[in-house]
PDB file of C-alpha atoms in Angstrom:
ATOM      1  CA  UNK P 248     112.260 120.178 118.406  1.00  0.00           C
ATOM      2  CA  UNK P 249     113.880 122.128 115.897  1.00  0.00           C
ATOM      3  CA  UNK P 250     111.770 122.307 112.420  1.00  0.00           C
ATOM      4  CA  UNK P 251     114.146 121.051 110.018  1.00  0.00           C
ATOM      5  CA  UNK P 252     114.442 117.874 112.401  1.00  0.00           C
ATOM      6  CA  UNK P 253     110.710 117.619 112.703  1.00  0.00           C
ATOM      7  CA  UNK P 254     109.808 113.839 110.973  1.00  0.00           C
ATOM      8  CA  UNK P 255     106.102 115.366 110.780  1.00  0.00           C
ATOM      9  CA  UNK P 256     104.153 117.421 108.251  1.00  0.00           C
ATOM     10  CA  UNK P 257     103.923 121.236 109.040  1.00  0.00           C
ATOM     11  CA  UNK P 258     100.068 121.141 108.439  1.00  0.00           C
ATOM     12  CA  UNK P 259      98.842 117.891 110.438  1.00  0.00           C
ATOM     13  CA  UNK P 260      99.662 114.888 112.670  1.00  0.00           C
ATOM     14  CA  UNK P 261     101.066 112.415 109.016  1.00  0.00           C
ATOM     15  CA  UNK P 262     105.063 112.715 109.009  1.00  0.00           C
ATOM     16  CA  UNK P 263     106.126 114.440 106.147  1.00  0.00           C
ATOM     17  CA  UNK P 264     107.019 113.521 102.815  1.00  0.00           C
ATOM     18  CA  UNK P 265     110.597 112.882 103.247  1.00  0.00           C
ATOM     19  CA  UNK P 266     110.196 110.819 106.383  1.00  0.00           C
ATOM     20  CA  UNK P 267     107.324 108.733 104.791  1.00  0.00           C
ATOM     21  CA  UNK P 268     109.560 107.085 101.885  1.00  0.00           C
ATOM     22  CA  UNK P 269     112.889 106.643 104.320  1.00  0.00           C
ATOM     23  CA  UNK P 270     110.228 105.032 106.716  1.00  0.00           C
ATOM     24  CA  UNK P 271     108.438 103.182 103.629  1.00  0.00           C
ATOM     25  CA  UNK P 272     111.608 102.005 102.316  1.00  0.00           C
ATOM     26  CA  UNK P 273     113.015 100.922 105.068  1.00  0.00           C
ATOM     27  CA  UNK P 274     109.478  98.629 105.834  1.00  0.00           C
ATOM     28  CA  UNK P 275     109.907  96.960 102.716  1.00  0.00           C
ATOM     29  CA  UNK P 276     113.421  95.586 103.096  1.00  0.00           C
ATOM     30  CA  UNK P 277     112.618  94.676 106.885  1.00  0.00           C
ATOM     31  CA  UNK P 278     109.448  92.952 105.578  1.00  0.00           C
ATOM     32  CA  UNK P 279     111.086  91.856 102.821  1.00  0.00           C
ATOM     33  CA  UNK P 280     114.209  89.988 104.598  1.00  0.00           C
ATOM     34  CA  UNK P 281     111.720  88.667 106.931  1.00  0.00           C
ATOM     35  CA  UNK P 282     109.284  87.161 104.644  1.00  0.00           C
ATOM     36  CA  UNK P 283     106.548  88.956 105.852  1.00  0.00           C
ATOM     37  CA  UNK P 284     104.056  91.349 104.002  1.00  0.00           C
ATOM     38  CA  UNK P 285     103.759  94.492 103.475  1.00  0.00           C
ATOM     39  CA  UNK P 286     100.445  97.306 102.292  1.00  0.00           C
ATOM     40  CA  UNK P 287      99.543 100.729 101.867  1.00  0.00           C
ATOM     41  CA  UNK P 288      96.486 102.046 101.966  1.00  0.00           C
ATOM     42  CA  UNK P 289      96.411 105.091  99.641  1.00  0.00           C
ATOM     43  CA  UNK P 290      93.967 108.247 100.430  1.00  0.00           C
ATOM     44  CA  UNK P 291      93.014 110.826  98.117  1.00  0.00           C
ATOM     45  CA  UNK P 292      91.051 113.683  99.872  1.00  0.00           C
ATOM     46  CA  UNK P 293      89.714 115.614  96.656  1.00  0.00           C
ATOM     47  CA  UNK P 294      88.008 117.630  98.987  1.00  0.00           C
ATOM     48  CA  UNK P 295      91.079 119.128 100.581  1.00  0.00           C
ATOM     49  CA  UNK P 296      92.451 120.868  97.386  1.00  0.00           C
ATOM     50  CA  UNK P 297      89.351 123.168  96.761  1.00  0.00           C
ATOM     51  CA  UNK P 298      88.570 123.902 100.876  1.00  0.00           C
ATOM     52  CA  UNK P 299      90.817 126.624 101.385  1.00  0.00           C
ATOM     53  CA  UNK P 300      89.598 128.451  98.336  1.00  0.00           C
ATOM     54  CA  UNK P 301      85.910 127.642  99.028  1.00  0.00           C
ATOM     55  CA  UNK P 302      85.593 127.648 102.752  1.00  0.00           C
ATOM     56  CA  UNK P 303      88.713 129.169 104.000  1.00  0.00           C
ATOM     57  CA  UNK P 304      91.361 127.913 105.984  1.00  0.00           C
ATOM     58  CA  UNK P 305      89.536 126.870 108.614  1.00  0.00           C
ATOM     59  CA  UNK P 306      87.936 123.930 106.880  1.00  0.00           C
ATOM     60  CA  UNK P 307      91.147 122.877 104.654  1.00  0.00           C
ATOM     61  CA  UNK P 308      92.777 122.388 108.838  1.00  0.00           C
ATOM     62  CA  UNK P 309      89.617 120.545 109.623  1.00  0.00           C
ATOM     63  CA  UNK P 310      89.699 118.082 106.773  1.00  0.00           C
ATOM     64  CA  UNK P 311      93.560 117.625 107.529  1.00  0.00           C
ATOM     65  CA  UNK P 312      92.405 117.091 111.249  1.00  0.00           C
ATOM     66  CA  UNK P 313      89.837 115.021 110.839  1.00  0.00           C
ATOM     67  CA  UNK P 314      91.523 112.710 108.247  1.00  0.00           C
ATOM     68  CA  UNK P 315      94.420 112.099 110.554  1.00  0.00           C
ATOM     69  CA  UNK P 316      92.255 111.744 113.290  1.00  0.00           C
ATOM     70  CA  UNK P 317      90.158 109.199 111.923  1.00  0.00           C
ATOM     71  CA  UNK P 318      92.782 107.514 110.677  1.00  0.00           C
ATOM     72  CA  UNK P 319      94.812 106.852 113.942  1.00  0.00           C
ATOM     73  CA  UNK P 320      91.798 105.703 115.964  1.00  0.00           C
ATOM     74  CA  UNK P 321      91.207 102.626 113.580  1.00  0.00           C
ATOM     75  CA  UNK P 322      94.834 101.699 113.108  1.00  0.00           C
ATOM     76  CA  UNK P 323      97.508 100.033 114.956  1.00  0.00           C
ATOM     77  CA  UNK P 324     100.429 101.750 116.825  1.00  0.00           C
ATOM     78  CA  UNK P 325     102.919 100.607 114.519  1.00  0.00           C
ATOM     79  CA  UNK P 326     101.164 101.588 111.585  1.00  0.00           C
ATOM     80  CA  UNK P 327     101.916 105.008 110.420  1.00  0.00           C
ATOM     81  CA  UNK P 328     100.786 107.621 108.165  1.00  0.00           C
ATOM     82  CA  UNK P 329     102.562 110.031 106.084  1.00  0.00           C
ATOM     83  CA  UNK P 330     101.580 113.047 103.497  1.00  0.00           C
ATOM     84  CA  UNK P 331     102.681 112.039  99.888  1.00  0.00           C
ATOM     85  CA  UNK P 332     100.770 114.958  98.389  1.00  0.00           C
ATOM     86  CA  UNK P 333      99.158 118.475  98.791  1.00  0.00           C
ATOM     87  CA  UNK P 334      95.986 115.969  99.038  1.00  0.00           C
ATOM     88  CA  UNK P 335      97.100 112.310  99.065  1.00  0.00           C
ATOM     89  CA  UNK P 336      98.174 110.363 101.782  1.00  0.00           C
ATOM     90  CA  UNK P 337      99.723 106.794 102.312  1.00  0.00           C
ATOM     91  CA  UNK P 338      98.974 104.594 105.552  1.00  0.00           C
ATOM     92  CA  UNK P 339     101.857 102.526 105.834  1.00  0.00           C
ATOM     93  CA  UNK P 340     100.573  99.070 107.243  1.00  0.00           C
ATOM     94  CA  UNK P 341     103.786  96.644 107.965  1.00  0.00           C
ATOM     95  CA  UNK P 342     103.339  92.937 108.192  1.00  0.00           C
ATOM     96  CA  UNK P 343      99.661  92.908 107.160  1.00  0.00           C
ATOM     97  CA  UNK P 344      98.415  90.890 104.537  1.00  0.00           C
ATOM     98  CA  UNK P 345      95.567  91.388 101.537  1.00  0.00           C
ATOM     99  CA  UNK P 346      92.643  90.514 104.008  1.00  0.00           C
ATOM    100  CA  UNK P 347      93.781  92.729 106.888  1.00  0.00           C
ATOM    101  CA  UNK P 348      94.317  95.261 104.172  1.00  0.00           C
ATOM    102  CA  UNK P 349      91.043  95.245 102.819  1.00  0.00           C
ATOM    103  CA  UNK P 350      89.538  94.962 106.364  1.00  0.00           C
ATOM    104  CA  UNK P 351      91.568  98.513 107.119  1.00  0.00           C
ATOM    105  CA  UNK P 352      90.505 100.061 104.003  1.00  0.00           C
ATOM    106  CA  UNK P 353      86.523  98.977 104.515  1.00  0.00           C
ATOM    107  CA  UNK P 354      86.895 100.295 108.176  1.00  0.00           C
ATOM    108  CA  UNK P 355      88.850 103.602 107.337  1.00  0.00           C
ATOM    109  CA  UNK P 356      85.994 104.399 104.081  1.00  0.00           C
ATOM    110  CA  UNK P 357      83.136 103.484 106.404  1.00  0.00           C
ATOM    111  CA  UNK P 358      84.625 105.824 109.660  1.00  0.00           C
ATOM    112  CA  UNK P 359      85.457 108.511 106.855  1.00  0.00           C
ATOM    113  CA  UNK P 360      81.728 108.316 105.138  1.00  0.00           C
ATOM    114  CA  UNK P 361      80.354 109.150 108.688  1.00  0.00           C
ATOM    115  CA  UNK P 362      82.509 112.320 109.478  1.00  0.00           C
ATOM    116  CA  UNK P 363      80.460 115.233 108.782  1.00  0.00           C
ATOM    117  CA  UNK P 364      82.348 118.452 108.796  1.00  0.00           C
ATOM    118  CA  UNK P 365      80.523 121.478 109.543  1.00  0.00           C
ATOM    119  CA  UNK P 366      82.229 123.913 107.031  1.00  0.00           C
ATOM    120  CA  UNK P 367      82.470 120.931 104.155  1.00  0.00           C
ATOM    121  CA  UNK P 368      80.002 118.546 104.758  1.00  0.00           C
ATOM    122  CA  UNK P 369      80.479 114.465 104.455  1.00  0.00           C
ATOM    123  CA  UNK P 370      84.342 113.314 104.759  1.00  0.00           C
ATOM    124  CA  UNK P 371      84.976 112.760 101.057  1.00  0.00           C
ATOM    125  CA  UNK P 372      88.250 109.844 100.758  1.00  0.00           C
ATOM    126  CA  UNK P 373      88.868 107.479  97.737  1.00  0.00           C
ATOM    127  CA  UNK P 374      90.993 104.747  98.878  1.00  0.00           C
ATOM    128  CA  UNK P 375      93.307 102.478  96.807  1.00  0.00           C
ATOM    129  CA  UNK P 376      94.925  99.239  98.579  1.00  0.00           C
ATOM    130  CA  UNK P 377      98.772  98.308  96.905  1.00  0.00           C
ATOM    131  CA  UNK P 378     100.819  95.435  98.737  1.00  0.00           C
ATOM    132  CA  UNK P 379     104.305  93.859  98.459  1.00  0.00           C
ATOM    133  CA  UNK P 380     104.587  91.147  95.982  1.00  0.00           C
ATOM    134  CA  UNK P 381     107.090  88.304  96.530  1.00  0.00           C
ATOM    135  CA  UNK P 382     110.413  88.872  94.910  1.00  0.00           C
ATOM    136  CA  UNK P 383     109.390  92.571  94.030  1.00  0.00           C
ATOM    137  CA  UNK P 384     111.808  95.107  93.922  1.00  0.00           C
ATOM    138  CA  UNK P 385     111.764  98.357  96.101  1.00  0.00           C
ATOM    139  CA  UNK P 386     111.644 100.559  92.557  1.00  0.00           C
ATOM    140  CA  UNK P 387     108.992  98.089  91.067  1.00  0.00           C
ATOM    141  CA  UNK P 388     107.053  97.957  94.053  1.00  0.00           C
ATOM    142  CA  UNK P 389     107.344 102.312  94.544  1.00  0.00           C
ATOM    143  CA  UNK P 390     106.108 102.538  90.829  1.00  0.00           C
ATOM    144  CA  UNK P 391     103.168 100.770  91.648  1.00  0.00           C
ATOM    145  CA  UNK P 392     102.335 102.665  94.431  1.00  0.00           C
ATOM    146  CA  UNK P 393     103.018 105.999  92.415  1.00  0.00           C
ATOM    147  CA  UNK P 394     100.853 104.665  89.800  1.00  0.00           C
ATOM    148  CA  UNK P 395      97.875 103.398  92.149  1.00  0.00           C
ATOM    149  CA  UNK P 396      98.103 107.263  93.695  1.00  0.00           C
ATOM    150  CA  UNK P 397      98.405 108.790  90.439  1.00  0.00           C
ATOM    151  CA  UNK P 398      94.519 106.678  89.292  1.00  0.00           C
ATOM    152  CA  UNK P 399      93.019 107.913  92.346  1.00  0.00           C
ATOM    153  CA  UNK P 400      94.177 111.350  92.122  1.00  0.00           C
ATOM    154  CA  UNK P 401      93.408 112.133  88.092  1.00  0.00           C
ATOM    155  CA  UNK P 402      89.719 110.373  88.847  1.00  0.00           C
TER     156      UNK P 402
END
């Protein structure tokens, strides 16, 4: 596959930036004409934006690696992850509610909180949950989301 064509991030198994908001806007009308709802799960890995200088670039690969890989093992097929940021990353979760949301997000901190990396220790993710609200436009609702990734990432 040629590289420019490539939907997924250079560095790890999340599609990349560009792909994640055609894919994220496109979920929201398609939820949206459909009546159905629509959440993102937000991940900030602090740890990620100090590894390389710390550890090397070994470690900043296996935080990438083992984010992503925790990640797909405890979501569905249709759900899909993508890289919004040098360290931030949105799980895209179509047709799922507050309560499935919230079930996601406890399963996804709990399976990152027992991930122990050799080179950097104890998975560190903050999570923030943002959903769809009825009537909500695609530039209100992608403010939102901005904002909820901009709290994690200055905290």
């Amino acid at each position: 596959m040629l590289k420019a064509t490539d939907p997924r991030d250079p560095q790890c198994d999340a599609v990349n930036r560009t792909t994640l908001h055609e894919r994220l806007a496109s979920e929201f009308q398609r939820t949206q004409l459909l009546h159905q709802p629509l959440s993102v799960i937000v991940i900030h890995l602090p740890q990620l934006e100090m590894a390389t200088e710390q550890f090397g670039p070994r470690a900043h690969q296996g935080l990438l690696d083992a984010l992503c890989r925790t990640t797909r093992h405890r979501t569905r097929h249709h759900d899909f992850l993508g890289r919004q940021g040098p360290a931030t990353f949105w799980l895209v979760l179509p047709s799922t509610g507050q309560s499935g949301a919230q079930m996601v997000q406890g399963r996804l901190e709990e399976a990152f909180h027992r991930t122990v990396l050799v080179d950097t220790g104890r998975l560190q993710a903050v999570t923030g949950l943002c959903q769809r609200l009825a009537g909500e436009s695609w530039s209100r609702f992608e403010q939102r989301l901005l904002a909820t990734t901009r709290r994690l990432t200055e905290s």
